[in-house]
Coordinates of C-alpha atoms in Angstrom, one line a residue:
Chain A
M1 CA 157.4 104.4 -40.9
T2 CA 154.7 106.5 -39.3
A3 CA 152.8 109.3 -41.1
A4 CA 154.8 111.9 -39.3
A5 CA 158.1 110.6 -40.7
R6 CA 156.8 110.3 -44.3
P7 CA 157.0 113.2 -46.7
Q8 CA 153.6 114.9 -47.2
E9 CA 151.9 113.8 -50.4
A10 CA 150.3 116.1 -52.9
M11 CA 146.8 114.7 -52.6
T12 CA 144.6 113.4 -49.9
A13 CA 143.9 109.7 -50.0
A14 CA 140.2 110.4 -50.9
A15 CA 141.2 112.7 -53.8
R16 CA 143.8 110.1 -55.0
L17 CA 141.2 107.3 -55.0
G18 CA 138.6 109.5 -56.5
T19 CA 140.9 110.5 -59.4
C20 CA 141.8 106.9 -59.9
L21 CA 138.2 105.8 -60.0
S22 CA 137.7 108.4 -62.7
H23 CA 140.3 106.6 -64.8
R24 CA 142.9 109.3 -64.5
E25 CA 146.4 109.3 -63.1
A26 CA 146.6 110.8 -59.7
D27 CA 149.9 111.8 -57.9
R28 CA 150.6 108.1 -57.5
V29 CA 149.0 104.7 -57.7
P30 CA 146.7 104.2 -54.7
F31 CA 147.0 101.1 -52.6
I32 CA 144.6 99.5 -50.2
L33 CA 145.6 96.8 -47.7
P34 CA 142.4 95.0 -46.6
A35 CA 143.8 94.1 -43.1
T36 CA 140.8 93.2 -41.0
M37 CA 142.9 91.6 -38.2
H38 CA 146.3 93.3 -38.0
P39 CA 145.0 96.3 -36.2
A40 CA 144.2 94.0 -33.2
R41 CA 147.9 93.1 -33.0
L42 CA 148.8 96.8 -33.1
L43 CA 146.5 97.5 -30.2
G44 CA 147.6 94.4 -28.3
L45 CA 144.1 93.0 -28.2
P46 CA 143.1 89.3 -28.7
L47 CA 141.3 89.1 -32.1
S48 CA 138.2 87.6 -30.5
E49 CA 137.9 90.8 -28.3
Y50 CA 138.9 93.2 -31.1
L51 CA 136.2 92.0 -33.5
V52 CA 133.3 92.6 -31.1
R53 CA 134.4 96.1 -30.1
P54 CA 133.6 98.7 -32.8
E55 CA 135.5 101.4 -31.1
A56 CA 138.6 99.3 -31.0
V57 CA 138.2 98.5 -34.7
V58 CA 138.0 102.3 -35.5
E59 CA 141.1 103.0 -33.4
G60 CA 142.9 100.1 -34.9
Q61 CA 142.1 100.9 -38.5
L62 CA 143.3 104.5 -37.9
L63 CA 146.5 103.2 -36.4
F64 CA 147.0 100.7 -39.2
R65 CA 146.7 103.5 -41.7
E66 CA 149.1 105.6 -39.7
R67 CA 151.7 102.8 -39.9
T68 CA 151.2 101.8 -43.6
G69 CA 149.9 104.9 -45.3
H70 CA 147.4 102.9 -47.4
D71 CA 144.7 104.9 -49.1
A72 CA 141.5 103.8 -47.4
L73 CA 139.9 102.8 -44.1
V74 CA 138.4 99.3 -43.9
A75 CA 135.0 98.8 -42.2
F76 CA 134.6 95.2 -43.2
L77 CA 134.9 92.8 -40.2
H78 CA 134.5 89.2 -41.6
A79 CA 132.4 87.3 -44.1
A80 CA 131.1 84.9 -41.4
G81 CA 128.8 87.6 -40.0
E82 CA 126.7 87.6 -43.1
V83 CA 125.1 84.3 -42.2
E84 CA 124.0 85.5 -38.7
P85 CA 120.7 87.0 -40.0
F86 CA 119.8 83.6 -41.4
G87 CA 120.4 81.8 -38.1
G88 CA 124.0 81.1 -38.5
Q89 CA 126.8 81.5 -36.0
V90 CA 130.1 83.3 -35.9
V91 CA 133.0 81.3 -34.3
L92 CA 135.7 83.7 -33.2
H93 CA 139.4 82.8 -33.0
D94 CA 142.5 84.6 -31.8
D95 CA 144.8 83.4 -34.6
G96 CA 142.7 84.0 -37.7
P97 CA 139.4 85.1 -39.1
P98 CA 136.1 83.8 -37.7
N99 CA 134.5 80.7 -39.2
A100 CA 130.9 80.5 -40.0
G101 CA 129.4 77.7 -37.9
P102 CA 127.3 74.8 -39.2
A103 CA 125.0 75.8 -42.1
P104 CA 121.7 77.2 -40.7
L105 CA 119.6 76.0 -43.6
R106 CA 119.4 72.2 -43.4
G107 CA 117.7 71.5 -46.7
P108 CA 114.9 72.4 -49.2
A109 CA 112.2 72.7 -46.4
D110 CA 114.2 75.4 -44.7
V111 CA 114.7 77.2 -48.0
E112 CA 111.0 77.1 -48.8
R113 CA 110.1 78.8 -45.5
L114 CA 112.8 81.4 -45.8
A115 CA 111.9 85.1 -45.7
V116 CA 114.2 88.1 -46.2
P117 CA 115.9 88.8 -42.8
D118 CA 116.9 92.2 -41.6
P119 CA 120.7 92.8 -41.6
L120 CA 120.2 94.8 -38.4
S121 CA 119.2 91.5 -36.6
S122 CA 122.9 90.5 -36.8
P123 CA 125.2 91.7 -34.0
S124 CA 128.2 91.4 -36.4
L125 CA 126.6 93.4 -39.1
C126 CA 125.5 96.1 -36.7
R127 CA 129.1 96.4 -35.4
T128 CA 130.2 96.8 -39.1
L129 CA 127.9 99.8 -39.4
D130 CA 129.2 101.3 -36.1
V131 CA 132.7 100.9 -37.4
A132 CA 131.7 102.5 -40.7
R133 CA 130.2 105.5 -39.0
G134 CA 133.2 105.9 -36.7
L135 CA 135.7 105.7 -39.5
A136 CA 133.7 108.1 -41.7
A137 CA 133.6 110.6 -38.8
A138 CA 137.3 110.3 -38.1
A139 CA 138.2 110.6 -41.8
K140 CA 136.4 113.9 -42.3
G141 CA 136.3 113.3 -46.0
E142 CA 140.1 113.0 -46.5
V143 CA 140.0 109.1 -46.6
L144 CA 137.4 106.9 -48.1
V145 CA 135.8 104.1 -46.2
V146 CA 135.6 100.7 -48.0
S147 CA 133.8 97.5 -47.0
G148 CA 132.5 94.3 -48.3
A149 CA 129.6 91.9 -48.5
V150 CA 129.0 88.4 -49.9
A151 CA 127.1 88.2 -53.2
P152 CA 123.7 86.4 -53.4
F153 CA 124.9 83.4 -55.4
S154 CA 127.9 82.7 -53.1
L155 CA 126.0 83.3 -49.8
P156 CA 124.4 79.9 -49.9
V157 CA 127.8 78.2 -49.4
A158 CA 127.5 79.4 -45.8
Q159 CA 123.7 79.1 -45.6
L160 CA 123.4 75.5 -46.9
G161 CA 127.0 74.3 -47.4
F162 CA 128.7 74.1 -50.7
A163 CA 127.5 70.6 -51.5
G164 CA 123.9 71.5 -50.3
W165 CA 123.8 74.5 -52.6
L166 CA 125.1 72.5 -55.6
D167 CA 122.5 69.8 -54.9
L168 CA 119.7 72.4 -54.6
L169 CA 120.7 74.1 -57.9
R170 CA 120.6 70.7 -59.6
T171 CA 117.6 69.0 -58.0
A172 CA 115.3 71.9 -57.0
P173 CA 115.9 74.9 -59.3
A174 CA 112.7 76.7 -58.3
L175 CA 113.8 76.7 -54.7
A176 CA 117.3 77.8 -55.7
R177 CA 115.7 80.8 -57.4
H178 CA 113.7 81.5 -54.3
L179 CA 116.8 81.5 -52.2
L180 CA 118.5 83.8 -54.7
E181 CA 115.6 86.2 -54.6
V182 CA 115.8 86.3 -50.8
N183 CA 119.5 86.8 -50.9
A184 CA 119.4 89.5 -53.5
A185 CA 116.9 91.5 -51.4
F186 CA 119.0 91.0 -48.3
V187 CA 122.3 91.9 -49.9
S188 CA 120.7 95.0 -51.6
R189 CA 119.5 96.2 -48.2
W190 CA 122.9 95.4 -46.6
I191 CA 124.8 97.3 -49.3
R192 CA 122.6 100.3 -48.9
L193 CA 122.9 100.3 -45.1
Q194 CA 126.7 100.4 -45.4
H195 CA 126.6 103.2 -47.9
E196 CA 124.3 105.2 -45.7
A197 CA 126.7 104.6 -42.8
G198 CA 129.5 106.3 -44.7
V199 CA 131.0 103.5 -46.8
A200 CA 132.1 104.9 -50.2
L201 CA 132.8 101.5 -51.8
V202 CA 131.2 98.1 -51.0
V203 CA 133.0 95.2 -52.7
L204 CA 130.7 92.2 -53.3
F205 CA 132.5 88.9 -53.0
D206 CA 131.2 86.3 -55.5
P207 CA 133.7 83.4 -55.7
L208 CA 131.1 81.2 -57.3
A209 CA 131.0 83.6 -60.3
S210 CA 134.3 82.0 -61.2
P211 CA 134.2 79.3 -63.9
Q212 CA 136.5 77.4 -61.6
M213 CA 133.6 76.8 -59.2
V214 CA 130.4 76.5 -61.3
P215 CA 130.0 76.6 -65.1
L216 CA 129.8 80.2 -66.3
E217 CA 126.5 79.5 -68.0
T218 CA 125.0 78.4 -64.7
W219 CA 126.1 81.6 -63.0
M220 CA 125.0 83.7 -65.9
D221 CA 121.6 82.1 -65.8
V222 CA 120.8 82.5 -62.1
G223 CA 123.7 84.2 -60.3
L224 CA 124.0 87.3 -62.5
P225 CA 120.4 88.3 -62.3
A226 CA 120.6 88.0 -58.5
L227 CA 123.8 90.1 -58.5
R228 CA 122.2 92.8 -60.6
A229 CA 119.1 92.9 -58.3
A230 CA 121.4 93.2 -55.3
M231 CA 123.3 96.1 -56.9
A232 CA 120.2 97.9 -58.1
G233 CA 119.5 99.7 -54.8
A234 CA 123.0 100.9 -54.1
V235 CA 123.5 104.5 -53.3
G236 CA 127.3 104.4 -53.6
A237 CA 130.0 102.6 -55.5
V238 CA 129.9 98.8 -55.8
G239 CA 132.9 96.6 -56.7
L240 CA 132.9 92.9 -57.7
S241 CA 135.4 90.2 -56.8
T242 CA 135.7 86.5 -57.1
A243 CA 138.0 86.5 -54.0
S244 CA 141.1 85.4 -56.0
A245 CA 139.4 82.7 -58.1
P246 CA 140.0 83.0 -61.9
C247 CA 137.6 85.6 -63.3
L248 CA 138.6 86.8 -66.8
R249 CA 135.8 84.9 -68.4
T250 CA 133.3 86.4 -65.9
L251 CA 134.7 89.9 -66.4
P252 CA 132.4 91.0 -69.3
A253 CA 129.4 90.2 -67.2
F254 CA 130.8 92.0 -64.2
L255 CA 131.4 95.1 -66.4
G256 CA 127.9 94.8 -67.9
A257 CA 126.4 94.8 -64.4
G258 CA 127.9 98.2 -63.8
A259 CA 130.7 97.5 -61.3
A260 CA 132.8 100.5 -60.5
V261 CA 135.6 98.3 -59.4
V262 CA 136.6 94.8 -60.4
A263 CA 139.2 92.6 -58.5
A264 CA 141.8 90.8 -60.5
S265 CA 143.0 87.3 -59.6
G266 CA 146.6 86.5 -59.0
A267 CA 146.1 83.4 -61.2
E268 CA 145.5 85.5 -64.3
S269 CA 147.2 88.4 -66.1
L270 CA 146.8 91.7 -64.5
A271 CA 147.6 93.4 -67.7
V272 CA 144.9 91.5 -69.6
H273 CA 142.4 92.3 -66.8
K274 CA 143.3 96.0 -66.9
A275 CA 143.0 96.1 -70.7
M276 CA 139.5 94.6 -70.6
C277 CA 138.4 97.1 -67.9
R278 CA 140.1 100.2 -69.3
G279 CA 137.8 103.2 -69.1
R280 CA 134.9 101.1 -67.7
A281 CA 135.9 99.9 -64.2
T282 CA 138.8 100.4 -61.9
V283 CA 140.9 97.3 -61.4
V284 CA 142.1 96.3 -57.9
G285 CA 144.7 93.6 -57.4
N286 CA 146.4 91.3 -57.5
L287 CA 148.9 90.7 -54.7
D288 CA 148.8 87.2 -53.1
G289 CA 148.2 87.4 -49.3
I290 CA 149.1 83.8 -48.7
A291 CA 152.5 84.2 -50.4
M292 CA 153.0 87.5 -48.5
R293 CA 153.7 85.5 -45.3
R294 CA 157.1 84.6 -46.6
W295 CA 158.0 87.8 -48.6
T296 CA 161.5 89.2 -48.2
P297 CA 162.1 92.9 -48.9
A298 CA 163.3 91.8 -52.3
D299 CA 160.0 90.0 -52.9
V300 CA 158.0 93.0 -51.8
E301 CA 159.9 95.2 -54.2
R302 CA 159.5 92.7 -57.1
E303 CA 155.8 92.1 -56.6
V304 CA 154.9 95.7 -56.2
R305 CA 157.0 96.7 -59.2
L306 CA 155.4 94.0 -61.4
A307 CA 151.8 94.9 -60.4
L308 CA 152.4 98.7 -60.9
A309 CA 153.8 98.0 -64.3
A310 CA 150.9 95.8 -65.4
G311 CA 148.1 97.8 -63.9
G312 CA 149.3 101.3 -63.2
P313 CA 149.5 103.1 -66.5
G314 CA 146.6 105.4 -67.2
G315 CA 145.1 105.3 -63.8
G316 CA 142.1 103.1 -63.0
F317 CA 144.2 100.8 -60.8
V318 CA 144.5 100.3 -57.1
L319 CA 147.1 97.9 -55.7
F320 CA 145.2 95.4 -53.6
E321 CA 145.3 91.9 -52.2
H322 CA 143.4 89.5 -54.4
H323 CA 141.5 87.5 -51.7
G324 CA 140.1 90.6 -50.1
E325 CA 141.6 89.9 -46.6
I326 CA 145.2 89.9 -45.6
P327 CA 146.0 86.7 -43.7
Y328 CA 146.9 87.4 -40.0
P329 CA 150.3 85.7 -40.2
V330 CA 151.6 88.2 -42.8
P331 CA 154.2 90.3 -40.9
M332 CA 153.6 94.0 -40.4
E333 CA 157.0 94.6 -41.9
V334 CA 155.8 93.3 -45.2
L335 CA 152.7 95.5 -45.2
E336 CA 154.7 98.5 -44.3
G337 CA 157.2 97.5 -47.0
I338 CA 154.5 97.4 -49.6
G339 CA 153.5 101.0 -48.7
E340 CA 157.1 102.2 -48.9
A341 CA 157.5 100.5 -52.3
V342 CA 154.3 102.0 -53.7
R343 CA 155.3 105.5 -52.5
R344 CA 158.7 105.1 -54.1
L345 CA 157.8 103.3 -57.3
G346 CA 154.2 104.3 -57.9
R347 CA 154.4 108.0 -58.5
Y348 CA 153.0 109.1 -61.9
P349 CA 154.3 109.1 -64.5
L350 CA 155.4 105.5 -63.8
G351 CA 158.9 104.4 -64.6
G352 CA 160.4 107.7 -63.4
G353 CA 161.9 105.9 -60.4
G354 CA 159.9 108.0 -57.9
Chain B
M1 CA 141.9 41.7 -68.9
D2 CA 142.8 44.1 -71.7
R3 CA 142.6 47.9 -71.2
P4 CA 139.3 49.3 -72.6
D5 CA 139.6 51.3 -75.8
A6 CA 140.1 55.0 -75.5
G7 CA 136.6 55.6 -77.0
L8 CA 134.9 53.9 -74.0
A9 CA 136.9 56.0 -71.6
E10 CA 136.0 59.2 -73.5
R11 CA 132.3 58.2 -73.6
F12 CA 132.4 57.4 -69.9
E13 CA 133.8 60.8 -69.0
A14 CA 131.2 62.5 -71.3
A15 CA 128.5 60.6 -69.5
L16 CA 129.8 61.8 -66.1
L17 CA 129.9 65.4 -67.3
D18 CA 126.3 65.1 -68.7
A19 CA 125.2 63.7 -65.4
D20 CA 124.0 60.6 -67.3
R21 CA 123.9 58.0 -64.5
S22 CA 122.3 55.3 -66.6
G23 CA 124.6 56.0 -69.5
A24 CA 127.7 55.7 -67.3
A25 CA 126.4 52.5 -65.8
A26 CA 125.7 51.1 -69.3
L27 CA 129.2 51.9 -70.5
L28 CA 130.7 49.8 -67.6
G29 CA 128.5 47.0 -68.9
E30 CA 130.5 47.1 -72.1
L31 CA 133.3 45.3 -70.1
P32 CA 131.6 41.9 -69.8
D33 CA 134.8 40.2 -68.9
A34 CA 135.8 42.6 -66.2
S35 CA 135.4 42.0 -62.5
P36 CA 133.9 44.9 -60.5
A37 CA 137.3 45.9 -59.2
E38 CA 138.7 45.8 -62.7
A39 CA 135.9 48.1 -64.0
L40 CA 136.7 50.5 -61.2
E41 CA 140.4 50.3 -61.9
L42 CA 140.3 50.5 -65.7
V43 CA 137.5 53.0 -66.2
V44 CA 136.1 54.8 -63.1
V45 CA 139.3 55.8 -61.3
P46 CA 141.2 57.0 -64.4
A47 CA 138.1 59.0 -65.4
L48 CA 138.0 60.8 -62.1
Q49 CA 141.8 61.4 -62.3
R50 CA 141.5 62.9 -65.8
L51 CA 138.5 65.1 -64.8
G52 CA 140.5 66.3 -61.8
E53 CA 143.4 67.2 -64.0
R54 CA 141.0 69.1 -66.4
W55 CA 139.7 71.0 -63.4
E56 CA 143.2 71.8 -62.3
A57 CA 143.9 73.1 -65.9
G58 CA 140.8 75.3 -65.8
D59 CA 138.7 73.3 -68.2
L60 CA 136.0 72.3 -65.8
A61 CA 134.1 73.7 -62.8
L62 CA 134.3 72.2 -59.3
S63 CA 130.5 71.5 -59.4
Q64 CA 131.1 69.2 -62.4
I65 CA 133.8 67.3 -60.5
Y66 CA 131.4 67.0 -57.5
L67 CA 128.6 65.6 -59.6
A68 CA 130.9 63.2 -61.4
G69 CA 132.2 62.0 -58.0
L70 CA 128.6 61.4 -56.8
I71 CA 127.8 59.3 -59.9
C72 CA 131.1 57.3 -59.6
E73 CA 130.4 56.7 -55.9
E74 CA 126.9 55.3 -56.7
L75 CA 128.4 53.0 -59.4
S76 CA 131.0 51.8 -57.0
D77 CA 128.4 51.1 -54.3
R78 CA 126.5 49.0 -56.9
L79 CA 129.6 47.2 -58.1
L80 CA 131.1 46.6 -54.7
P81 CA 128.4 46.7 -52.1
G82 CA 129.3 46.2 -48.5
P83 CA 130.9 48.1 -45.6
G84 CA 133.5 50.6 -46.7
G85 CA 134.4 52.1 -43.4
G86 CA 131.0 53.0 -42.2
D87 CA 131.2 51.0 -39.0
D88 CA 133.5 51.8 -36.1
G89 CA 136.2 49.3 -36.9
P90 CA 139.8 50.0 -38.1
V91 CA 140.0 51.5 -41.5
L92 CA 142.8 52.1 -43.9
A93 CA 142.0 55.8 -44.6
G94 CA 140.1 58.6 -42.8
V95 CA 139.0 61.9 -44.3
A96 CA 138.1 65.0 -42.4
A97 CA 137.7 68.8 -42.8
L98 CA 139.9 70.4 -40.2
E99 CA 138.4 73.3 -38.3
D100 CA 136.2 74.3 -41.2
Q101 CA 132.5 73.5 -41.7
H102 CA 133.0 73.4 -45.5
V103 CA 132.7 69.8 -46.4
L104 CA 132.8 69.8 -50.2
G105 CA 136.4 68.9 -50.4
K106 CA 136.0 66.1 -47.9
R107 CA 132.9 64.8 -49.9
L108 CA 135.0 64.7 -53.1
V109 CA 137.8 62.8 -51.5
L110 CA 135.5 60.3 -49.9
G111 CA 133.8 59.8 -53.2
A112 CA 137.0 59.2 -55.1
L113 CA 138.3 56.7 -52.5
R114 CA 135.0 54.8 -52.2
S115 CA 134.7 54.7 -56.0
S116 CA 138.0 52.9 -56.0
G117 CA 137.0 50.4 -53.3
V118 CA 139.2 51.9 -50.5
E119 CA 138.1 51.3 -47.0
V120 CA 137.6 54.8 -45.8
A121 CA 135.9 56.5 -42.8
D122 CA 134.3 60.0 -42.7
L123 CA 135.9 61.5 -39.6
G124 CA 133.8 64.6 -39.7
Q125 CA 134.3 68.3 -40.0
G126 CA 134.8 71.4 -37.8
L127 CA 137.2 69.4 -35.6
G128 CA 140.3 70.9 -34.0
P129 CA 143.7 69.1 -34.2
E130 CA 143.4 67.3 -30.8
A131 CA 139.9 66.0 -31.5
L132 CA 140.9 64.9 -35.0
A133 CA 144.0 63.2 -33.8
D134 CA 142.0 61.3 -31.2
R135 CA 139.3 60.3 -33.7
A136 CA 141.8 59.1 -36.3
M137 CA 143.8 57.1 -33.8
D138 CA 140.7 55.5 -32.4
R139 CA 139.8 54.2 -35.9
G140 CA 143.3 52.9 -36.5
V141 CA 143.6 55.1 -39.6
R142 CA 146.8 54.5 -41.5
V143 CA 146.4 57.4 -44.0
L144 CA 144.6 60.6 -42.8
L145 CA 143.4 62.9 -45.5
V146 CA 142.7 66.5 -44.3
S147 CA 140.7 69.0 -46.3
V148 CA 140.8 72.7 -45.4
L149 CA 139.3 75.9 -46.9
M150 CA 141.0 78.6 -44.9
L151 CA 144.7 79.4 -44.3
R152 CA 144.2 79.4 -40.5
S153 CA 142.9 75.8 -40.7
A154 CA 145.9 74.8 -43.0
L155 CA 148.3 76.2 -40.5
R156 CA 146.7 74.1 -37.7
V157 CA 147.8 70.9 -39.6
K158 CA 151.1 71.5 -37.9
E159 CA 149.6 71.0 -34.5
L160 CA 147.7 67.9 -35.8
V161 CA 150.9 66.3 -37.0
A162 CA 152.8 67.2 -33.8
R163 CA 150.1 65.5 -31.7
L164 CA 150.1 62.4 -33.8
R165 CA 153.9 62.1 -33.7
A166 CA 153.9 62.8 -29.9
R167 CA 151.7 59.8 -29.5
G168 CA 154.0 57.6 -31.6
S169 CA 151.6 57.4 -34.5
P170 CA 153.2 56.7 -37.9
M171 CA 149.9 57.8 -39.6
A172 CA 150.5 59.5 -42.9
V173 CA 148.9 62.9 -43.2
V174 CA 147.8 64.0 -46.7
V175 CA 146.4 67.5 -47.1
G176 CA 144.4 69.3 -49.7
G177 CA 142.2 72.4 -50.2
A178 CA 142.5 75.9 -51.5
P179 CA 145.4 77.2 -49.3
F180 CA 147.6 74.3 -50.3
R181 CA 146.8 74.7 -54.0
L182 CA 147.6 78.4 -53.8
D183 CA 150.9 77.9 -51.9
R184 CA 152.5 74.8 -53.2
E185 CA 155.1 74.7 -50.4
L186 CA 152.6 75.0 -47.5
W187 CA 152.1 71.3 -47.1
R188 CA 155.8 71.0 -46.3
E189 CA 155.7 73.9 -43.9
V190 CA 153.0 72.3 -41.8
G191 CA 154.7 68.9 -41.7
A192 CA 152.3 67.0 -43.9
D193 CA 153.5 63.9 -45.8
A194 CA 152.0 64.9 -49.1
M195 CA 149.4 67.1 -50.8
G196 CA 146.7 66.4 -53.4
L197 CA 145.9 69.0 -56.0
H198 CA 142.4 67.4 -56.6
A199 CA 140.3 64.7 -55.0
A200 CA 141.1 61.9 -57.4
E201 CA 144.8 62.1 -56.4
A202 CA 143.7 60.7 -53.0
V203 CA 143.6 57.2 -54.5
R204 CA 147.2 57.4 -55.7
L205 CA 148.4 58.8 -52.4
V206 CA 146.5 56.3 -50.3
N207 CA 148.1 53.5 -52.4
A208 CA 151.5 55.1 -52.0
F209 CA 151.3 55.4 -48.2
S210 CA 149.5 52.2 -47.4
G211 CA 151.7 50.0 -49.5
E212 CA 148.5 48.4 -50.8
V213 CA 147.2 48.7 -54.3
H214 CA 143.6 49.8 -54.9
P215 CA 142.1 50.6 -58.3

C-alpha cells in the first residue's frame, strides 16, 4: 500500500521517533526496516550498481519508505566498507550484501605500524555520507535518518580475521590495545562525520560484545573502554547492537556507556530486555530477518503482535530487525505486511485493536 | 581399555578452558595403557563435543572453543604425527568456507577432525560453488564440510550441491555456521545432507557419512 492510499497519521515519523526516544508513548509504536538492498529491486537496478550510486540509494530509500511506511530513512550501505580505509576491499554481489575481501592486516607487524586512517579515504564511506546528506535534505525534518558503524572491538574481525584477532588478544595484548586505540579514534571520527551529514542515530554493531563470542570479562576489559572512547565524540544519538547475538549480560555495560538505543536479540526475551532498559534506553528489536524469508501473512501478524506486546507498553520501543540488515531474499510483501500490522496493532494505548 | 574416570575428563576440559597445554598433555599421560587413538577417542574428542554443547547452551564463548580446539589439534599432532590430508592425494573429508573470507568456523572444524585423526584437507575460503565443487572433486573428497557466515553464502550451497550431483558425485555435503544455526531448516532448503551445530559434531557426521569409525 503506498502512502497515498494509507490514512494520514497524527504525527510525523520524526515526531513519533522522538517521542519514543523520550520514553513516552507516541501515536503508535514506531518501526524501522533496515533494508539496505530492497530499494535496488524497487528501482530495477542490479545491487552492484545501486550500492555505488548515492543518488540511486536516496531515491530508493524514499521509494521504500513510500511502500512500507516505516519510520526512518536508512543511510547505511554495508559493513564491508568499514575495512576500506585500512586497505581492505569491498566485493559487490547482485544477490546479497557485499563481502569484505581478504583481511588487510596480515599479522602483528601490520598492527604495530597501523595509524588512524581517514574515513574519507574510503569510497564506500564517502558514498554513505552523500546518501545521508541527500536523505536529510529530502526528509526536511519530518523523518529521521539512521545509519550504522562497526564498533572498535568487532572491526578487527574484518581487519585481521576472527582467528587472527583472537590470537592477537591472547598472544600480544599490547598490540591488541594499540589496534583498539586506532579503531576507537577511527570509529569516533566516522560517527561524527555521519552525524554532521544529517544522521540522527548511528547504531554501533559490536557482535563480539556478546558472551557467545568472547568471555564478557574480556570485552569489559578491552572492548568496553574502546567503545566508550568511540562514543565520546558523538554529536548525535548512538545506539548499540550485538547484531542478533545474545546480549542481556552485556546490557548493563551498554546502558552504562550511555547508549540512547540498544538492540535486542531474537534469542532472548524482549520483555526482559525492555524491563532492563526502561527509562534509560530505547529498545529496538527483535524480528528475525532470516525467518522472515518464509513468513506467511499469519506469521507476520503473530510476530508483530508478540513483539508489540513485549516491547511496546510505555514507549521506548521501536520494532526492528535484530541483525540490523534485512536479508535480500525477504519478499517485499512481508515487509509491507509488517507495516500494515504495526499500523493496525501498534496504536497506543496498545491492546485496543487499532 | 576401560573408559577413563569422569574426574579425568572434567580435569581435561578444565585444562582446555584454562589454556593449560602442558596440563592437558599430562592428563593424557594418565592413560598409560591407551594407544594414541584410544586417548583421542576416550578423552579428546568427547571433551570437544561437550565443550561444543556448552557453547550451544550459552555457557562458553566461541573464543574458548577456538583455543580448546587449537590445543587438542596440537595434542593430536603429537600423538598421531604424519600426513593428515596436507598433500594433494585423496582425502576422506574436505573443509571450506564458501564465498566468505571468515575462516574461524573452518579452522574449528579442521581442528576437531584432525584431533580425532580424520584425514582432512583444507580446501580454502572465499570460493564460489563451482570452484569449490572442482576442488573437492579433484581431491576425491567423500564428505565435504562447508562453513558459512552470511545468509547469501548459505543459499549458494544449493548451487554447490546441484553442481556436484550434475557431475555424478555422491559426496556428502555437511553445512554449518551462523545462518544454519539461526534457521534450523535452512540446511534442508539448500539440499545439504546434514548440519552441524558446532565444530565437534563434524567428527560424528564424518563417521556417519563415511561408514568409517574415527575417534
